Coordinates of C-alpha atoms in Angstrom, one line a residue:
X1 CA 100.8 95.9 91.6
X2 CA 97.9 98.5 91.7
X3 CA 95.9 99.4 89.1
X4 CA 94.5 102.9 87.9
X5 CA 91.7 104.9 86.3
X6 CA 93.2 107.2 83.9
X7 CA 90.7 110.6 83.9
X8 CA 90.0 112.5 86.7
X9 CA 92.1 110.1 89.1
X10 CA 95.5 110.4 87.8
X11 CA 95.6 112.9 84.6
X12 CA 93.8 116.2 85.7
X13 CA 90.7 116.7 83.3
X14 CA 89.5 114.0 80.6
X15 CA 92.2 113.4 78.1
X16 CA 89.7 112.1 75.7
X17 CA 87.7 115.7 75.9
X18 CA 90.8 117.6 76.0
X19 CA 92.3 115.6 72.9
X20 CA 89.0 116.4 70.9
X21 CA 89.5 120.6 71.8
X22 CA 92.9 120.5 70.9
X23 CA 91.8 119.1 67.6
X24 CA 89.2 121.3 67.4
X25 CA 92.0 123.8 67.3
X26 CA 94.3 122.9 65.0
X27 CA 91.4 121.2 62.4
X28 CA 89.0 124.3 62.4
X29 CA 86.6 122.1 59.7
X30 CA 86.4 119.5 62.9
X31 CA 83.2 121.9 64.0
X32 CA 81.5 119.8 61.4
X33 CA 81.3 117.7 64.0
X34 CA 79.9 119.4 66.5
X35 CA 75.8 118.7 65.2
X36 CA 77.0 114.6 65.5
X37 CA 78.1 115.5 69.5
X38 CA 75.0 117.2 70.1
X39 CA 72.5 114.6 68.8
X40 CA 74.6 112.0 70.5
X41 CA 74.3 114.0 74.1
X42 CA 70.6 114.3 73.1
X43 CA 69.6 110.8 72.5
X44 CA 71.6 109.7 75.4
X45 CA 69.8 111.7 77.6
X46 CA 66.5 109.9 76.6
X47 CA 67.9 106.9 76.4
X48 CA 67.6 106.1 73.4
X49 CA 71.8 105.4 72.7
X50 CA 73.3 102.9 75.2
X51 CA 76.6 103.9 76.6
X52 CA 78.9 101.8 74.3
X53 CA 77.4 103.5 71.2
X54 CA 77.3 107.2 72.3
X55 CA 80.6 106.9 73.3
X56 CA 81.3 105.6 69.9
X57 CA 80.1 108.7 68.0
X58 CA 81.3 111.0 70.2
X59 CA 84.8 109.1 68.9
X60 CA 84.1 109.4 65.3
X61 CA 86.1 112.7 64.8
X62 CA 89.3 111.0 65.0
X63 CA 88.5 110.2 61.3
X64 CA 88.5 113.5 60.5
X65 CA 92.0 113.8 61.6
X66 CA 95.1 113.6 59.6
X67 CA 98.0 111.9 61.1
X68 CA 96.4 110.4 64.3
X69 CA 99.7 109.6 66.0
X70 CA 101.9 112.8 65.5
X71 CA 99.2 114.1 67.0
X72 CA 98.9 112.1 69.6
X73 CA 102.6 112.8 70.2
X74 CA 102.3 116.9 70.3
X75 CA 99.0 116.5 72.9
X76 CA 101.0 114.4 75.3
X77 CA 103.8 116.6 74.6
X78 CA 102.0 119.3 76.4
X79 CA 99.7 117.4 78.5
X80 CA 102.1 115.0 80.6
X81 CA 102.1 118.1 83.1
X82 CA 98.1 117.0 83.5
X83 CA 99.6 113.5 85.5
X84 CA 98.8 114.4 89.0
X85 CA 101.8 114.7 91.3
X86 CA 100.2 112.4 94.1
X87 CA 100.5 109.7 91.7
X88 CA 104.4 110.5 90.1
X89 CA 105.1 110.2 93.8
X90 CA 103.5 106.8 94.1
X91 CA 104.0 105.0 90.7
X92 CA 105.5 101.7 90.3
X93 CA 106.6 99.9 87.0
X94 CA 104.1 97.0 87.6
X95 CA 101.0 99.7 87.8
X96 CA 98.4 99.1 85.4
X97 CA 96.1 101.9 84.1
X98 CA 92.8 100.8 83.0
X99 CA 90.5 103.3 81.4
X100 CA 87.9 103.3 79.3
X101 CA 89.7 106.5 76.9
X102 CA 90.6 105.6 73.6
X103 CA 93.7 103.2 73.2
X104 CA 95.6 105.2 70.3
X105 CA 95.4 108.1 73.1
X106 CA 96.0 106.7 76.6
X107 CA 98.7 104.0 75.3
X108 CA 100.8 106.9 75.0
X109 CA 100.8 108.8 78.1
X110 CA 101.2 105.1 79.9
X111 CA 104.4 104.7 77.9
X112 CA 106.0 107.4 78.7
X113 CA 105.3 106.9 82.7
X114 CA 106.3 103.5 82.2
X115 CA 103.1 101.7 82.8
X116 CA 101.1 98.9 81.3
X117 CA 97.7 100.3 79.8
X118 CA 94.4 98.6 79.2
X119 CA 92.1 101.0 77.4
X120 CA 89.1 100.8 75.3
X121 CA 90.1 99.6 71.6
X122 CA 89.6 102.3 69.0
X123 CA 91.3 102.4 65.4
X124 CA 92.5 105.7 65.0
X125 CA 92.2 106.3 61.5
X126 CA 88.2 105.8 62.2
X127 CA 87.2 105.8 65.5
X128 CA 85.6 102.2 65.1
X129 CA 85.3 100.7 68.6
X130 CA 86.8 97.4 68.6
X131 CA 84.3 95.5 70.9
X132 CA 82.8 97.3 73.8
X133 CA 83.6 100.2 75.7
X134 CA 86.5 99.4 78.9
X135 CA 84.3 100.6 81.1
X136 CA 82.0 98.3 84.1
X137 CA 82.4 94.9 84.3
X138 CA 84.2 95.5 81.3
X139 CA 87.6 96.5 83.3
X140 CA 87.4 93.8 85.3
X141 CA 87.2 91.4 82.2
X142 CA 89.8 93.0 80.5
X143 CA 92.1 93.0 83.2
X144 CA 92.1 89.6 84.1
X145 CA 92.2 88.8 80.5
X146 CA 95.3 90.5 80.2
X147 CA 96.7 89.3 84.1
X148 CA 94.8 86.0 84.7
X149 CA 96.4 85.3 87.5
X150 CA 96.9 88.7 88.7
X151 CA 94.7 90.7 91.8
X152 CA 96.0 94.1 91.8
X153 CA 96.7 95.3 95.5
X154 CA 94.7 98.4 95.7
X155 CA 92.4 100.4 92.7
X156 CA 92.3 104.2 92.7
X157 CA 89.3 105.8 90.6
X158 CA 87.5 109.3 90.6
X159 CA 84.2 107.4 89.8
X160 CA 81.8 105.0 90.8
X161 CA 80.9 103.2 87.8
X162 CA 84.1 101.5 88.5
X163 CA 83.0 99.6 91.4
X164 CA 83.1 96.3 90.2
X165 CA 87.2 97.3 89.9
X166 CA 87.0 98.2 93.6
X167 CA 85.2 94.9 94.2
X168 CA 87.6 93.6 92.4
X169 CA 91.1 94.3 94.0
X170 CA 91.8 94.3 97.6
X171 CA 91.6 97.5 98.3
X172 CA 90.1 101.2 97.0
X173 CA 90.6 104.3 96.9
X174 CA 88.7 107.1 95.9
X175 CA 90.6 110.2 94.0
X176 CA 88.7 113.4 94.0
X177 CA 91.2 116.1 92.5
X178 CA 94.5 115.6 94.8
X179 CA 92.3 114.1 97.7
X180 CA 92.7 110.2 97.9
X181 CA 90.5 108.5 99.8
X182 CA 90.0 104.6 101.2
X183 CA 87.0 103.4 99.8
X184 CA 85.4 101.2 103.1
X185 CA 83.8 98.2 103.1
X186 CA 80.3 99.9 103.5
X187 CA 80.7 101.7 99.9
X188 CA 81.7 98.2 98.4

């Protein structure tokens, strides 16, 4: 088994950004939201939101949006294409993509490539984050939760923050774009 970040390792952009601009789209009155994303980015930046709770407005939108799955359904539709080909070449049944996206919006993509997901818990009809954020220590937690007696082979991630993942497995890689790189024992 390996196990997989979702954006910017194996789907090319961040779904969850992408999923709020095609919403943006189609929901014109979502730019309402737009002053809630800015104070969110601002008090971030000083500090004063922690991670787990800026991430959580940022999500709030998805109350504003009728119909959560169907749409869902028509962004995968026409973002599958996104999934990098380095990975369709590699993929296994037993991967495992852990990311720290939205549930009601990664789930999807996973099922239709055929993989298990672990993903940030979100309710869709409004945006309420089930716990904490699948992100950190967090993966690791909520992987073995779900595999307790599972250590995935290798872990491929476009970012850091997901070093205790790297730790975590036997081996890592780092994905930047369609470049996949070993991550060595001195960047452990």
């Amino acid at each position: 088994m390996n196990s997989y970040d979702f954006d910017d390792t194996i789907f090319r952009g961040n779904s969850f950004r992408r999923f709020f601009g095609y919403c943006l789209v189609r929901f014109p009155w979502l730019v309402v939201f737009l002053p809630v994303v800015a104070v969110a980015v601002v008090l971030r930046a000083v500090r004063i939101l922690d991670k787990n709770t800026y991430l959580t407005w940022l999500g709030l939108f998805v109350a504003l949006v009728p119909h959560t799955d169907k749409h869902v359904c028509n962004f995968w539709n026409k973002n599958m294409c996104r999934i990098k080909a380095w990975y369709l070449e590699q993929k296994r049944d037993d991967d495992v993509i852990v990311s720290a996206s939205p549930d009601y919006l990664v789930a999807e993509a996973c099922r239709r490539l055929g993989v298990a997901c672990i993903a940030t818990i979100v309710d869709p009809t409004n945006g309420r984050v089930d716990g904490v954020h699948c992100y950190g220590e967090q993966k690791v937690a909520r992987f073995v939760a779900a595999y307790p007696d599972v250590v995935p082979v290798a872990y491929y991630s476009d970012s850091w923050s997901d070093q205790p993942m790297f730790d975590f497995c036997g081996k890592g890689y780092q994905v930047k774009g369609n470049k996949v790189t070993i991550v060595d024992a001195l960047h452990r």
